[in-house]
Amino acid sequence: MGGAAAGVNFYAAYPMSPSTGVLMWMAAHARQLDIMVRQVEDEIGVMCMVIGAAHAGCRAMCATSGGGFALMTEAIGMAGCSRLQSFVWMCSEADPPPAFPPRPSRATCGRRWVPGRAITRG
């Protein structure tokens, strides 16, 4: 909902739990909010579509989980080097899931902030 409120008009995703709920919500409200929603064949394609939409001038967004984010890191680095603005929302679950309430683990937090090459970190 936050992405829609911020004016996102392009959303691409691959249905990977726990981020599938974001795709389902965006798809259900796409017509009334004027958002182009695309389900893509894999996470690499998702990020490449988001980069293309951002290059065309759209406010682009995608959501993924830890495994999908790992596949997207090269494309995220390219977006950073190109200075293309896009939003990647990483949904995560706690480790181990049955023992603790939902919260990101320390390993997940460190990787999500600095994907790609060193040039995108500065």
mmCIF file of C-alpha atoms in Angstrom:
data_model
loop_
_atom_site.group_PDB
_atom_site.id
_atom_site.type_symbol
_atom_site.label_atom_id
_atom_site.label_comp_id
_atom_site.label_asym_id
_atom_site.label_seq_id
_atom_site.Cartn_x
_atom_site.Cartn_y
_atom_site.Cartn_z
ATOM 1 C CA MET A 1 0.000 0.000 0.000
ATOM 2 C CA GLY A 2 2.884 2.343 0.696
ATOM 3 C CA GLY A 3 4.208 1.966 -2.844
ATOM 4 C CA ALA A 4 0.801 2.764 -4.292
ATOM 5 C CA ALA A 5 0.504 5.819 -2.024
ATOM 6 C CA ALA A 6 3.967 6.955 -3.166
ATOM 7 C CA GLY A 7 2.861 6.932 -6.801
ATOM 8 C CA VAL A 8 4.321 3.656 -8.062
ATOM 9 C CA ASN A 9 2.926 3.034 -11.534
ATOM 10 C CA PHE A 10 4.894 -0.106 -12.485
ATOM 11 C CA TYR A 11 5.202 -3.240 -10.358
ATOM 12 C CA ALA A 12 6.900 -6.475 -11.386
ATOM 13 C CA ALA A 13 7.322 -9.617 -9.296
ATOM 14 C CA TYR A 14 7.916 -13.324 -9.241
ATOM 15 C CA PRO A 15 5.632 -15.060 -6.725
ATOM 16 C CA MET A 16 8.053 -16.149 -4.002
ATOM 17 C CA SER A 17 6.776 -16.414 -0.461
ATOM 18 C CA PRO A 18 6.610 -14.267 1.713
ATOM 19 C CA SER A 19 6.417 -11.474 -0.894
ATOM 20 C CA THR A 20 3.523 -13.038 -2.837
ATOM 21 C CA GLY A 21 1.006 -11.045 -0.816
ATOM 22 C CA VAL A 22 2.370 -7.792 -2.237
ATOM 23 C CA LEU A 23 1.933 -9.092 -5.800
ATOM 24 C CA MET A 24 -1.619 -10.226 -5.050
ATOM 25 C CA TRP A 25 -2.550 -6.860 -3.503
ATOM 26 C CA MET A 26 -1.039 -4.864 -6.369
ATOM 27 C CA ALA A 27 -2.779 -7.050 -8.953
ATOM 28 C CA ALA A 28 -6.138 -6.734 -7.185
ATOM 29 C CA HIS A 29 -5.922 -2.914 -7.083
ATOM 30 C CA ALA A 30 -4.043 -2.297 -10.339
ATOM 31 C CA ARG A 31 -6.957 -0.912 -12.378
ATOM 32 C CA GLN A 32 -8.247 1.509 -9.774
ATOM 33 C CA LEU A 33 -4.745 2.778 -8.898
ATOM 34 C CA ASP A 34 -3.474 2.854 -12.506
ATOM 35 C CA ILE A 35 -0.537 0.511 -11.825
ATOM 36 C CA MET A 36 0.954 -1.768 -14.488
ATOM 37 C CA VAL A 37 1.492 -5.146 -12.786
ATOM 38 C CA ARG A 38 3.567 -7.913 -14.361
ATOM 39 C CA GLN A 39 4.317 -11.418 -13.106
ATOM 40 C CA VAL A 40 7.711 -12.320 -14.533
ATOM 41 C CA GLU A 41 9.364 -15.712 -15.115
ATOM 42 C CA ASP A 42 12.238 -15.213 -12.640
ATOM 43 C CA GLU A 43 13.796 -12.690 -10.267
ATOM 44 C CA ILE A 44 16.503 -11.600 -12.685
ATOM 45 C CA GLY A 45 13.816 -10.719 -15.219
ATOM 46 C CA VAL A 46 11.865 -8.874 -12.533
ATOM 47 C CA MET A 47 14.729 -6.510 -11.747
ATOM 48 C CA CYS A 48 15.553 -6.008 -15.414
ATOM 49 C CA MET A 49 11.911 -5.041 -16.079
ATOM 50 C CA VAL A 50 11.984 -2.627 -13.130
ATOM 51 C CA ILE A 51 15.183 -1.063 -14.493
ATOM 52 C CA GLY A 52 13.610 -0.716 -17.945
ATOM 53 C CA ALA A 53 10.483 0.889 -16.502
ATOM 54 C CA ALA A 54 12.583 3.299 -14.423
ATOM 55 C CA HIS A 55 14.613 4.179 -17.520
ATOM 56 C CA ALA A 56 11.340 4.945 -19.326
ATOM 57 C CA GLY A 57 10.316 7.328 -16.535
ATOM 58 C CA CYS A 58 8.000 5.159 -14.420
ATOM 59 C CA ARG A 59 8.089 4.926 -10.658
ATOM 60 C CA ALA A 60 8.996 1.253 -10.559
ATOM 61 C CA MET A 61 8.900 -1.240 -7.696
ATOM 62 C CA CYS A 62 9.338 -4.925 -7.009
ATOM 63 C CA ALA A 63 9.171 -7.137 -3.918
ATOM 64 C CA THR A 64 11.077 -10.328 -3.252
ATOM 65 C CA SER A 65 12.391 -12.580 -0.530
ATOM 66 C CA GLY A 66 15.960 -13.427 0.456
ATOM 67 C CA GLY A 67 16.542 -16.007 -2.273
ATOM 68 C CA GLY A 68 15.127 -13.766 -4.976
ATOM 69 C CA PHE A 69 17.106 -10.797 -3.735
ATOM 70 C CA ALA A 70 20.323 -12.782 -4.050
ATOM 71 C CA LEU A 71 19.533 -13.347 -7.734
ATOM 72 C CA MET A 72 18.773 -9.651 -8.277
ATOM 73 C CA THR A 73 22.012 -8.213 -6.894
ATOM 74 C CA GLU A 74 23.816 -7.776 -10.221
ATOM 75 C CA ALA A 75 20.846 -5.964 -11.756
ATOM 76 C CA ILE A 76 20.442 -3.839 -8.606
ATOM 77 C CA GLY A 77 24.118 -2.910 -8.906
ATOM 78 C CA MET A 78 23.562 -1.934 -12.531
ATOM 79 C CA ALA A 79 20.611 0.249 -11.535
ATOM 80 C CA GLY A 80 22.814 1.944 -8.933
ATOM 81 C CA CYS A 81 25.640 2.550 -11.401
ATOM 82 C CA SER A 82 23.108 3.930 -13.899
ATOM 83 C CA ARG A 83 21.552 6.131 -11.205
ATOM 84 C CA LEU A 84 18.098 4.768 -12.038
ATOM 85 C CA GLN A 85 15.677 5.127 -9.161
ATOM 86 C CA SER A 86 13.721 2.009 -8.297
ATOM 87 C CA PHE A 87 12.383 0.461 -5.122
ATOM 88 C CA VAL A 88 13.094 -3.135 -4.098
ATOM 89 C CA TRP A 89 11.137 -4.327 -1.099
ATOM 90 C CA MET A 90 12.671 -7.389 0.514
ATOM 91 C CA CYS A 91 10.184 -9.374 2.571
ATOM 92 C CA SER A 92 11.814 -11.662 5.096
ATOM 93 C CA GLU A 93 10.926 -14.095 7.826
ATOM 94 C CA ALA A 94 12.691 -14.654 11.125
ATOM 95 C CA ASP A 95 15.263 -17.435 11.604
ATOM 96 C CA PRO A 96 14.064 -20.002 12.640
ATOM 97 C CA PRO A 97 10.397 -19.315 11.749
ATOM 98 C CA PRO A 98 8.590 -21.344 14.448
ATOM 99 C CA ALA A 99 10.595 -20.041 17.402
ATOM 100 C CA PHE A 100 10.410 -16.242 17.164
ATOM 101 C CA PRO A 101 7.927 -13.541 16.109
ATOM 102 C CA PRO A 102 8.512 -12.233 12.536
ATOM 103 C CA ARG A 103 11.575 -9.992 12.264
ATOM 104 C CA PRO A 104 14.527 -9.832 9.863
ATOM 105 C CA SER A 105 17.624 -11.744 10.845
ATOM 106 C CA ARG A 106 20.982 -9.990 11.088
ATOM 107 C CA ALA A 107 22.301 -11.841 8.038
ATOM 108 C CA THR A 108 19.390 -10.592 5.937
ATOM 109 C CA CYS A 109 19.751 -6.963 7.023
ATOM 110 C CA GLY A 110 23.432 -6.675 6.158
ATOM 111 C CA ARG A 111 23.043 -7.911 2.594
ATOM 112 C CA ARG A 112 20.015 -5.865 1.647
ATOM 113 C CA TRP A 113 21.698 -2.491 2.154
ATOM 114 C CA VAL A 114 24.805 -2.976 0.020
ATOM 115 C CA PRO A 115 24.117 -5.107 -3.049
ATOM 116 C CA GLY A 116 26.175 -4.698 -6.169
ATOM 117 C CA ARG A 117 29.589 -3.140 -6.638
ATOM 118 C CA ALA A 118 31.315 -0.601 -4.427
ATOM 119 C CA ILE A 119 30.351 2.288 -6.719
ATOM 120 C CA THR A 120 26.677 1.906 -5.700
ATOM 121 C CA ARG A 121 27.517 2.111 -1.993
ATOM 122 C CA GLY A 122 28.781 5.659 -1.937
#
